[in-house]
Amino acid sequence: MLFGSGRAGRVAAALDAAGYRRLLDLPAVPVNNACGLRYDVTVPVHPGPADWYLRSFGVQFDLVSKRWLRQGRLWYSLGWGLAGRAEVAELLLVQAWPRASGHLPDQVAGVRPLAHRWLSDTGADGCVRVAAVLDSADGAADD
C-alpha cells in the first residue's frame, strides 16, 4: 500500500505488525446506515432530507459495527479527512476494544510522537478511540 509520506507508512506498518486491521478510509457515510458507522462531522446533503457523516478529526466515531469490536478486534483507518475546516491527506482513526484494561494500547501510544495533532478517549463502553493528523497543518506530509 502506498502512502503520502514515510511517516504514514511507518504508522501503518507498526499497527499492522501489532495485529490491527486496516479499513478503507470511507470519506462519508449516511447518518442512517445499517452498521452504525459514524464520524464527528455531520453535513446535510441536498436535494433530499439526508445527513451524512464526513470522515473527520475527533473521537466521536465508530469505524465498525460494535458486534465486531466485541470480538476483541483492533481496527484503524488512514487517509483523507477533515481537521477543523482544513482537508488533510493523512488522518488516522483507531478504534480498539481492549479485552482487559480499556487503556490505550501500547502500539497506538507508540505512534503518538509521529502525529501533529492527537486526541484519544476511552468511552464508558471500554472502547478506545484515537484520532491523529499525521501530515502537518499546512497539508504537507513531512517525514
Coordinates of N, CA, C and O in Angstrom, one line a residue:
M1 N 0.8 -1.2 0.0 CA 0.0 0.0 0.0 C 0.9 1.2 0.0 O 1.8 1.3 0.8
L2 N 0.6 2.2 -0.9 CA 1.4 3.4 -1.0 C 0.8 4.5 0.0 O -0.4 4.5 0.2
F3 N 1.7 5.3 0.5 CA 1.3 6.3 1.4 C 1.9 7.7 1.0 O 2.9 7.7 0.3
G4 N 1.3 8.8 1.4 CA 1.8 10.1 1.0 C 3.1 10.4 1.7 O 3.8 11.3 1.2
S5 N 3.4 9.8 2.8 CA 4.7 10.1 3.5 C 5.3 8.9 4.1 O 4.6 7.9 4.4
G6 N 6.5 8.9 4.4 CA 7.2 7.9 5.2 C 6.6 7.7 6.6 O 6.5 6.6 7.1
R7 N 6.2 8.8 7.1 CA 5.5 8.8 8.5 C 4.3 8.0 8.4 O 4.1 7.1 9.3
A8 N 3.4 8.2 7.5 CA 2.2 7.4 7.4 C 2.5 5.9 7.2 O 1.9 5.0 7.7
G9 N 3.5 5.6 6.3 CA 3.9 4.2 6.1 C 4.4 3.6 7.4 O 4.1 2.4 7.6
R10 N 5.2 4.3 8.2 CA 5.7 3.8 9.5 C 4.6 3.5 10.4 O 4.5 2.5 11.1
V11 N 3.6 4.4 10.5 CA 2.4 4.2 11.4 C 1.7 3.0 11.0 O 1.3 2.1 11.8
A12 N 1.4 2.8 9.7 CA 0.6 1.7 9.2 C 1.4 0.4 9.4 O 0.8 -0.6 9.9
A13 N 2.7 0.4 9.2 CA 3.5 -0.8 9.4 C 3.5 -1.2 10.9 O 3.3 -2.4 11.2
A14 N 3.5 -0.2 11.8 CA 3.5 -0.5 13.2 C 2.2 -1.1 13.7 O 2.1 -2.1 14.4
L15 N 1.1 -0.5 13.2 CA -0.2 -1.0 13.5 C -0.5 -2.4 12.9 O -1.1 -3.3 13.5
D16 N -0.1 -2.6 11.7 CA -0.2 -3.9 11.0 C 0.5 -5.0 11.8 O 0.0 -6.1 12.0
A17 N 1.7 -4.7 12.2 CA 2.5 -5.6 12.9 C 2.0 -6.0 14.3 O 2.2 -7.1 14.8
A18 N 1.2 -5.0 14.8 CA 0.6 -5.2 16.2 C -0.8 -5.9 16.1 O -1.4 -6.1 17.1
G19 N -1.2 -6.3 14.9 CA -2.4 -7.0 14.7 C -3.7 -6.2 14.5 O -4.8 -6.7 14.5
Y20 N -3.5 -4.9 14.2 CA -4.6 -4.1 13.8 C -5.0 -4.4 12.4 O -4.1 -4.7 11.6
R21 N -6.3 -4.3 12.1 CA -6.7 -4.5 10.7 C -7.1 -3.1 10.1 O -7.8 -2.3 10.7
R22 N -6.6 -2.9 8.9 CA -6.8 -1.7 8.2 C -8.2 -1.7 7.5 O -8.5 -2.6 6.8
L23 N -8.9 -0.6 7.6 CA -10.2 -0.4 6.9 C -10.0 0.6 5.9 O -9.2 1.5 6.0
L24 N -10.8 0.6 4.8 CA -10.8 1.6 3.9 C -11.2 2.9 4.5 O -12.0 3.0 5.4
D25 N -10.7 4.0 4.0 CA -11.0 5.3 4.6 C -12.2 5.9 3.9 O -12.1 6.7 3.0
L26 N -13.4 5.4 4.3 CA -14.6 5.9 3.7 C -14.8 7.4 4.0 O -14.8 7.8 5.1
P27 N -14.8 8.2 2.9 CA -14.8 9.7 3.2 C -16.2 10.2 3.7 O -16.2 11.2 4.4
A28 N -17.3 9.4 3.5 CA -18.6 9.9 4.0 C -19.5 8.6 4.1 O -19.3 7.7 3.3
V29 N -20.3 8.7 5.1 CA -21.4 7.6 5.2 C -22.7 8.3 5.6 O -22.7 9.3 6.4
P30 N -23.8 7.7 5.2 CA -25.1 8.3 5.6 C -25.3 8.1 7.1 O -24.9 7.1 7.7
V31 N -25.9 9.1 7.7 CA -26.2 9.0 9.1 C -27.0 7.8 9.5 O -26.8 7.1 10.4
N32 N -28.0 7.4 8.6 CA -28.8 6.3 8.9 C -28.3 5.0 8.2 O -29.0 4.4 7.4
N33 N -27.1 4.6 8.5 CA -26.5 3.4 7.8 C -26.7 2.2 8.7 O -26.8 2.4 10.0
A34 N -26.9 1.1 8.2 CA -27.2 -0.1 8.9 C -26.2 -0.6 9.9 O -26.5 -1.3 10.8
C35 N -24.9 -0.3 9.6 CA -23.8 -0.8 10.5 C -23.5 0.1 11.7 O -22.8 -0.2 12.6
G36 N -24.1 1.3 11.7 CA -23.9 2.3 12.8 C -22.5 3.0 12.7 O -22.0 3.5 13.7
L37 N -22.0 3.1 11.5 CA -20.7 3.8 11.3 C -21.0 5.3 11.5 O -22.1 5.8 11.1
R38 N -20.1 6.0 12.0 CA -20.2 7.4 12.2 C -18.9 8.1 12.4 O -17.9 7.5 12.7
Y39 N -18.9 9.4 12.1 CA -17.8 10.3 12.3 C -18.3 11.5 13.0 O -19.5 11.7 13.2
D40 N -17.3 12.4 13.4 CA -17.7 13.6 14.2 C -18.5 14.6 13.5 O -19.3 15.3 14.0
V41 N -18.2 14.9 12.2 CA -18.8 15.9 11.4 C -20.0 15.4 10.7 O -19.9 14.4 10.0
T42 N -21.2 16.1 10.8 CA -22.4 15.8 10.1 C -22.7 17.0 9.1 O -22.7 18.1 9.6
V43 N -23.1 16.7 7.9 CA -23.5 17.7 7.0 C -24.8 17.3 6.3 O -25.0 16.1 6.0
P44 N -25.7 18.3 6.0 CA -26.9 18.0 5.2 C -26.5 17.8 3.7 O -25.6 18.5 3.2
V45 N -27.1 16.9 3.0 CA -26.9 16.7 1.6 C -28.2 17.0 0.9 O -29.3 16.6 1.2
H46 N -28.1 17.9 -0.1 CA -29.2 18.3 -0.9 C -29.1 17.8 -2.3 O -28.0 17.7 -2.8
P47 N -30.1 17.5 -3.0 CA -31.5 17.6 -2.6 C -31.9 16.4 -1.7 O -31.2 15.4 -1.8
G48 N -32.9 16.6 -0.9 CA -33.3 15.5 -0.1 C -33.0 15.7 1.4 O -32.1 16.4 1.7
P49 N -33.8 15.1 2.2 CA -33.6 15.2 3.6 C -32.7 14.1 4.1 O -33.0 13.2 4.8
A50 N -31.4 14.3 3.8 CA -30.4 13.3 4.2 C -29.2 14.0 4.9 O -28.7 15.0 4.4
D51 N -28.7 13.5 6.0 CA -27.5 13.9 6.6 C -26.4 12.9 6.4 O -26.7 11.7 6.5
W52 N -25.2 13.3 6.2 CA -24.1 12.4 6.1 C -23.0 12.7 7.1 O -22.8 13.9 7.4
Y53 N -22.3 11.7 7.5 CA -21.1 12.0 8.3 C -19.9 12.1 7.4 O -19.8 11.3 6.4
L54 N -19.0 13.0 7.7 CA -17.8 13.2 6.9 C -16.6 12.7 7.8 O -16.5 13.0 9.0
R55 N -15.7 12.0 7.2 CA -14.5 11.5 7.9 C -13.8 12.7 8.5 O -13.4 13.6 7.7
S56 N -13.6 12.7 9.8 CA -13.1 13.9 10.4 C -12.3 13.6 11.7 O -12.5 12.6 12.3
F57 N -11.5 14.6 12.1 CA -10.7 14.5 13.3 C -11.6 14.7 14.5 O -12.4 15.7 14.6
G58 N -11.6 13.8 15.4 CA -12.4 13.8 16.6 C -12.6 12.3 17.1 O -12.2 11.4 16.3
V59 N -13.0 12.2 18.3 CA -13.2 10.8 18.8 C -14.6 10.3 19.0 O -14.9 9.3 19.6
Q60 N -15.5 11.0 18.4 CA -16.9 10.6 18.4 C -17.2 9.8 17.1 O -18.0 10.3 16.2
F61 N -16.5 8.7 16.9 CA -16.7 7.9 15.7 C -16.8 6.4 16.0 O -16.5 6.0 17.0
D62 N -17.4 5.7 15.0 CA -17.4 4.2 15.0 C -17.0 3.8 13.6 O -17.7 4.1 12.6
L63 N -15.9 3.1 13.5 CA -15.4 2.6 12.2 C -16.0 1.3 11.8 O -16.1 1.0 10.6
V64 N -16.4 0.5 12.8 CA -17.0 -0.8 12.5 C -18.2 -1.0 13.4 O -18.4 -0.3 14.4
S65 N -19.0 -2.0 13.1 CA -20.1 -2.4 13.9 C -19.6 -2.8 15.3 O -18.6 -3.4 15.4
K66 N -20.4 -2.4 16.3 CA -20.0 -2.8 17.7 C -19.8 -4.3 17.9 O -19.0 -4.7 18.7
R67 N -20.6 -5.1 17.2 CA -20.5 -6.5 17.4 C -19.2 -7.0 16.9 O -18.7 -8.0 17.4
W68 N -18.5 -6.4 16.0 CA -17.2 -6.7 15.6 C -16.2 -6.4 16.7 O -15.2 -7.2 16.9
L69 N -16.3 -5.3 17.3 CA -15.4 -4.8 18.3 C -15.5 -5.8 19.5 O -14.5 -6.0 20.2
R70 N -16.6 -6.3 19.8 CA -16.8 -7.2 21.0 C -16.0 -8.5 20.8 O -15.8 -9.2 21.8
Q71 N -15.6 -8.7 19.6 CA -14.7 -9.9 19.3 C -13.3 -9.6 19.7 O -12.4 -10.5 19.5
G72 N -13.0 -8.5 20.2 CA -11.6 -8.1 20.6 C -10.7 -7.7 19.5 O -9.5 -7.6 19.6
R73 N -11.3 -7.3 18.4 CA -10.5 -6.8 17.3 C -10.0 -5.4 17.4 O -10.6 -4.6 18.1
L74 N -9.0 -5.1 16.7 CA -8.3 -3.8 16.7 C -8.4 -3.3 15.2 O -8.0 -4.0 14.3
W75 N -8.8 -2.1 15.1 CA -9.1 -1.5 13.7 C -8.5 -0.1 13.6 O -8.4 0.6 14.5
Y76 N -8.1 0.2 12.3 CA -7.6 1.5 12.0 C -8.0 1.9 10.6 O -8.2 1.0 9.7
S77 N -8.0 3.2 10.3 CA -8.2 3.7 9.0 C -7.3 4.9 8.8 O -7.2 5.7 9.7
L78 N -6.6 5.0 7.7 CA -5.7 6.0 7.4 C -5.9 6.6 6.0 O -5.9 5.9 5.1
G79 N -6.2 7.9 6.0 CA -6.4 8.5 4.7 C -7.0 9.9 4.9 O -6.9 10.5 5.9
W80 N -7.7 10.3 3.8 CA -8.3 11.7 3.7 C -9.3 11.9 4.9 O -9.9 11.0 5.4
G81 N -9.3 13.2 5.3 CA -10.3 13.6 6.3 C -10.3 15.1 6.5 O -9.6 15.8 5.8
L82 N -11.1 15.6 7.4 CA -11.2 17.0 7.8 C -10.6 17.1 9.2 O -10.8 16.3 10.1
A83 N -9.9 18.2 9.4 CA -9.4 18.6 10.7 C -9.8 20.1 10.8 O -9.2 20.9 10.3
G84 N -10.9 20.3 11.5 CA -11.5 21.6 11.6 C -12.0 21.9 10.2 O -12.8 21.1 9.6
R85 N -11.7 23.0 9.6 CA -12.1 23.3 8.2 C -11.1 22.9 7.2 O -11.4 23.1 6.0
A86 N -10.0 22.4 7.6 CA -9.0 22.0 6.6 C -9.1 20.6 6.2 O -9.4 19.7 7.0
E87 N -8.8 20.3 4.9 CA -8.7 18.9 4.5 C -7.2 18.4 4.8 O -6.3 19.2 4.6
V88 N -7.1 17.2 5.2 CA -5.8 16.6 5.5 C -5.8 15.3 4.7 O -6.8 14.6 4.6
A89 N -4.6 14.9 4.3 CA -4.4 13.7 3.5 C -4.2 12.5 4.4 O -4.5 11.3 4.0
E90 N -3.7 12.7 5.6 CA -3.3 11.6 6.5 C -3.9 11.7 7.8 O -3.3 12.2 8.8
L91 N -5.2 11.4 7.9 CA -5.9 11.3 9.1 C -6.0 9.9 9.6 O -6.5 9.0 8.9
L92 N -5.5 9.6 10.8 CA -5.5 8.3 11.3 C -6.7 8.2 12.3 O -6.8 9.0 13.2
L93 N -7.5 7.2 12.2 CA -8.6 6.9 13.1 C -8.4 5.5 13.6 O -8.2 4.5 12.8
V94 N -8.3 5.3 14.9 CA -8.1 3.9 15.5 C -9.3 3.7 16.5 O -9.6 4.5 17.3
Q95 N -9.8 2.4 16.4 CA -10.8 2.0 17.3 C -10.4 0.6 17.8 O -10.2 -0.3 17.0
A96 N -10.3 0.5 19.1 CA -9.9 -0.8 19.7 C -10.8 -1.1 20.9 O -11.3 -0.3 21.6
W97 N -11.0 -2.4 21.0 CA -11.8 -2.9 22.1 C -10.9 -3.8 22.9 O -10.9 -5.0 22.8
P98 N -10.1 -3.2 23.8 CA -9.2 -4.0 24.6 C -10.0 -4.9 25.6 O -11.0 -4.5 26.1
R99 N -9.6 -6.1 25.6 CA -10.3 -7.1 26.4 C -10.2 -6.8 27.9 O -11.2 -7.1 28.6
A100 N -9.1 -6.3 28.4 CA -9.0 -6.2 29.8 C -9.0 -4.8 30.4 O -9.9 -4.4 31.1
S101 N -8.1 -3.9 29.9 CA -7.9 -2.7 30.6 C -8.8 -1.5 30.2 O -9.1 -0.7 31.0
G102 N -9.1 -1.4 28.9 CA -9.7 -0.2 28.5 C -8.8 1.0 28.3 O -9.2 2.1 28.0
H103 N -7.5 0.7 28.5 CA -6.5 1.8 28.3 C -5.9 1.8 26.9 O -6.1 0.8 26.2
L104 N -5.3 2.9 26.5 CA -4.8 3.0 25.1 C -3.7 1.9 24.9 O -2.8 1.8 25.7
P105 N -3.9 1.1 23.9 CA -2.9 0.0 23.7 C -1.5 0.6 23.4 O -1.4 1.7 22.7
D106 N -0.5 0.0 23.9 CA 0.9 0.5 23.7 C 1.3 0.7 22.2 O 2.0 1.7 22.0
Q107 N 0.8 -0.1 21.3 CA 1.1 0.1 19.9 C 0.6 1.4 19.4 O 1.3 2.0 18.6
V108 N -0.6 1.8 19.8 CA -1.1 3.1 19.4 C -0.4 4.2 20.1 O -0.1 5.2 19.4
A109 N -0.2 4.1 21.3 CA 0.5 5.2 22.1 C 1.9 5.4 21.5 O 2.4 6.5 21.4
G110 N 2.5 4.4 20.9 CA 3.8 4.5 20.3 C 3.9 5.3 19.0 O 4.9 5.8 18.6
V111 N 2.7 5.5 18.4 CA 2.7 6.3 17.2 C 2.4 7.8 17.5 O 2.5 8.7 16.6
R112 N 2.1 8.1 18.7 CA 1.8 9.5 19.1 C 2.8 10.5 18.7 O 2.5 11.6 18.2
P113 N 4.1 10.2 18.9 CA 5.1 11.2 18.6 C 5.2 11.5 17.1 O 5.7 12.5 16.7
L114 N 4.6 10.7 16.2 CA 4.6 10.9 14.8 C 3.4 11.8 14.3 O 3.3 12.2 13.2
A115 N 2.5 12.2 15.3 CA 1.3 13.0 14.9 C 1.5 14.4 15.2 O 2.2 14.8 16.1
H116 N 0.9 15.3 14.3 CA 0.9 16.7 14.5 C -0.2 17.1 15.5 O -0.1 18.1 16.2
R117 N -1.3 16.4 15.4 CA -2.5 16.6 16.3 C -2.9 15.2 16.8 O -2.9 14.3 16.0
W118 N -3.4 15.2 18.0 CA -3.8 13.9 18.6 C -4.9 14.0 19.6 O -4.9 15.0 20.4
L119 N -5.9 13.1 19.5 CA -7.0 13.0 20.5 C -7.1 11.6 20.8 O -7.1 10.7 19.9
S120 N -7.4 11.3 22.1 CA -7.8 9.9 22.4 C -8.8 9.9 23.5 O -8.9 10.9 24.3
D121 N -9.6 8.9 23.6 CA -10.7 8.8 24.5 C -11.0 7.3 24.8 O -11.0 6.5 23.8
T122 N -11.3 7.0 26.0 CA -11.9 5.7 26.3 C -13.3 5.9 26.8 O -13.6 6.6 27.7
G123 N -14.2 5.4 26.0 CA -15.7 5.6 26.3 C -16.1 4.7 27.5 O -15.4 3.8 27.9
A124 N -17.3 5.0 27.9 CA -17.9 4.3 29.0 C -18.0 2.8 28.7 O -18.0 1.9 29.6
D125 N -18.1 2.5 27.4 CA -18.2 1.1 27.0 C -16.8 0.4 26.9 O -16.8 -0.8 26.5
G126 N -15.8 1.1 27.3 CA -14.4 0.5 27.2 C -13.7 0.6 25.9 O -12.6 0.1 25.7
C127 N -14.4 1.1 24.9 CA -13.8 1.3 23.6 C -12.8 2.4 23.5 O -13.2 3.5 24.0
V128 N -11.6 2.2 23.0 CA -10.6 3.2 22.9 C -10.7 3.8 21.5 O -10.7 3.0 20.5
R129 N -10.7 5.1 21.4 CA -10.7 5.8 20.1 C -9.6 6.8 20.0 O -9.4 7.5 21.0
V130 N -8.9 6.8 18.9 CA -7.8 7.8 18.7 C -8.0 8.4 17.3 O -8.4 7.8 16.3
A131 N -7.8 9.7 17.3 CA -7.8 10.5 16.0 C -6.4 11.2 16.0 O -6.0 11.8 17.0
A132 N -5.7 11.1 14.9 CA -4.4 11.8 14.8 C -4.2 12.3 13.4 O -4.6 11.6 12.4
V133 N -3.7 13.5 13.3 CA -3.4 14.1 12.0 C -1.9 13.9 11.8 O -1.1 14.4 12.6
L134 N -1.5 13.1 10.8 CA -0.1 12.8 10.6 C 0.6 13.8 9.7 O 1.8 14.1 9.9
D135 N -0.1 14.4 8.7 CA 0.5 15.4 7.9 C 0.4 16.8 8.6 O -0.4 17.0 9.5
S136 N 1.3 17.7 8.3 CA 1.4 19.0 9.0 C 0.2 19.8 8.7 O -0.6 19.6 7.8
A137 N 0.1 20.9 9.5 CA -1.1 21.8 9.5 C -1.3 22.4 8.1 O -2.4 22.7 7.7
D138 N -0.2 22.6 7.3 CA -0.3 23.2 6.0 C -0.6 22.2 4.9 O -0.6 22.5 3.7
G139 N -0.8 20.9 5.4 CA -1.1 19.8 4.4 C 0.1 19.1 3.9 O -0.1 18.1 3.2
A140 N 1.3 19.5 4.2 CA 2.4 18.8 3.7 C 2.7 17.6 4.6 O 2.5 17.6 5.8
A141 N 3.0 16.5 3.9 CA 3.3 15.3 4.6 C 4.8 15.2 4.8 O 5.5 14.8 3.8
D142 N 5.3 15.5 5.9 CA 6.7 15.5 6.1 C 7.1 14.2 6.8 O 6.3 13.5 7.3
D143 N 8.4 13.9 6.7 CA 8.9 12.7 7.3 C 9.6 13.0 8.6 O 10.1 12.3 9.3

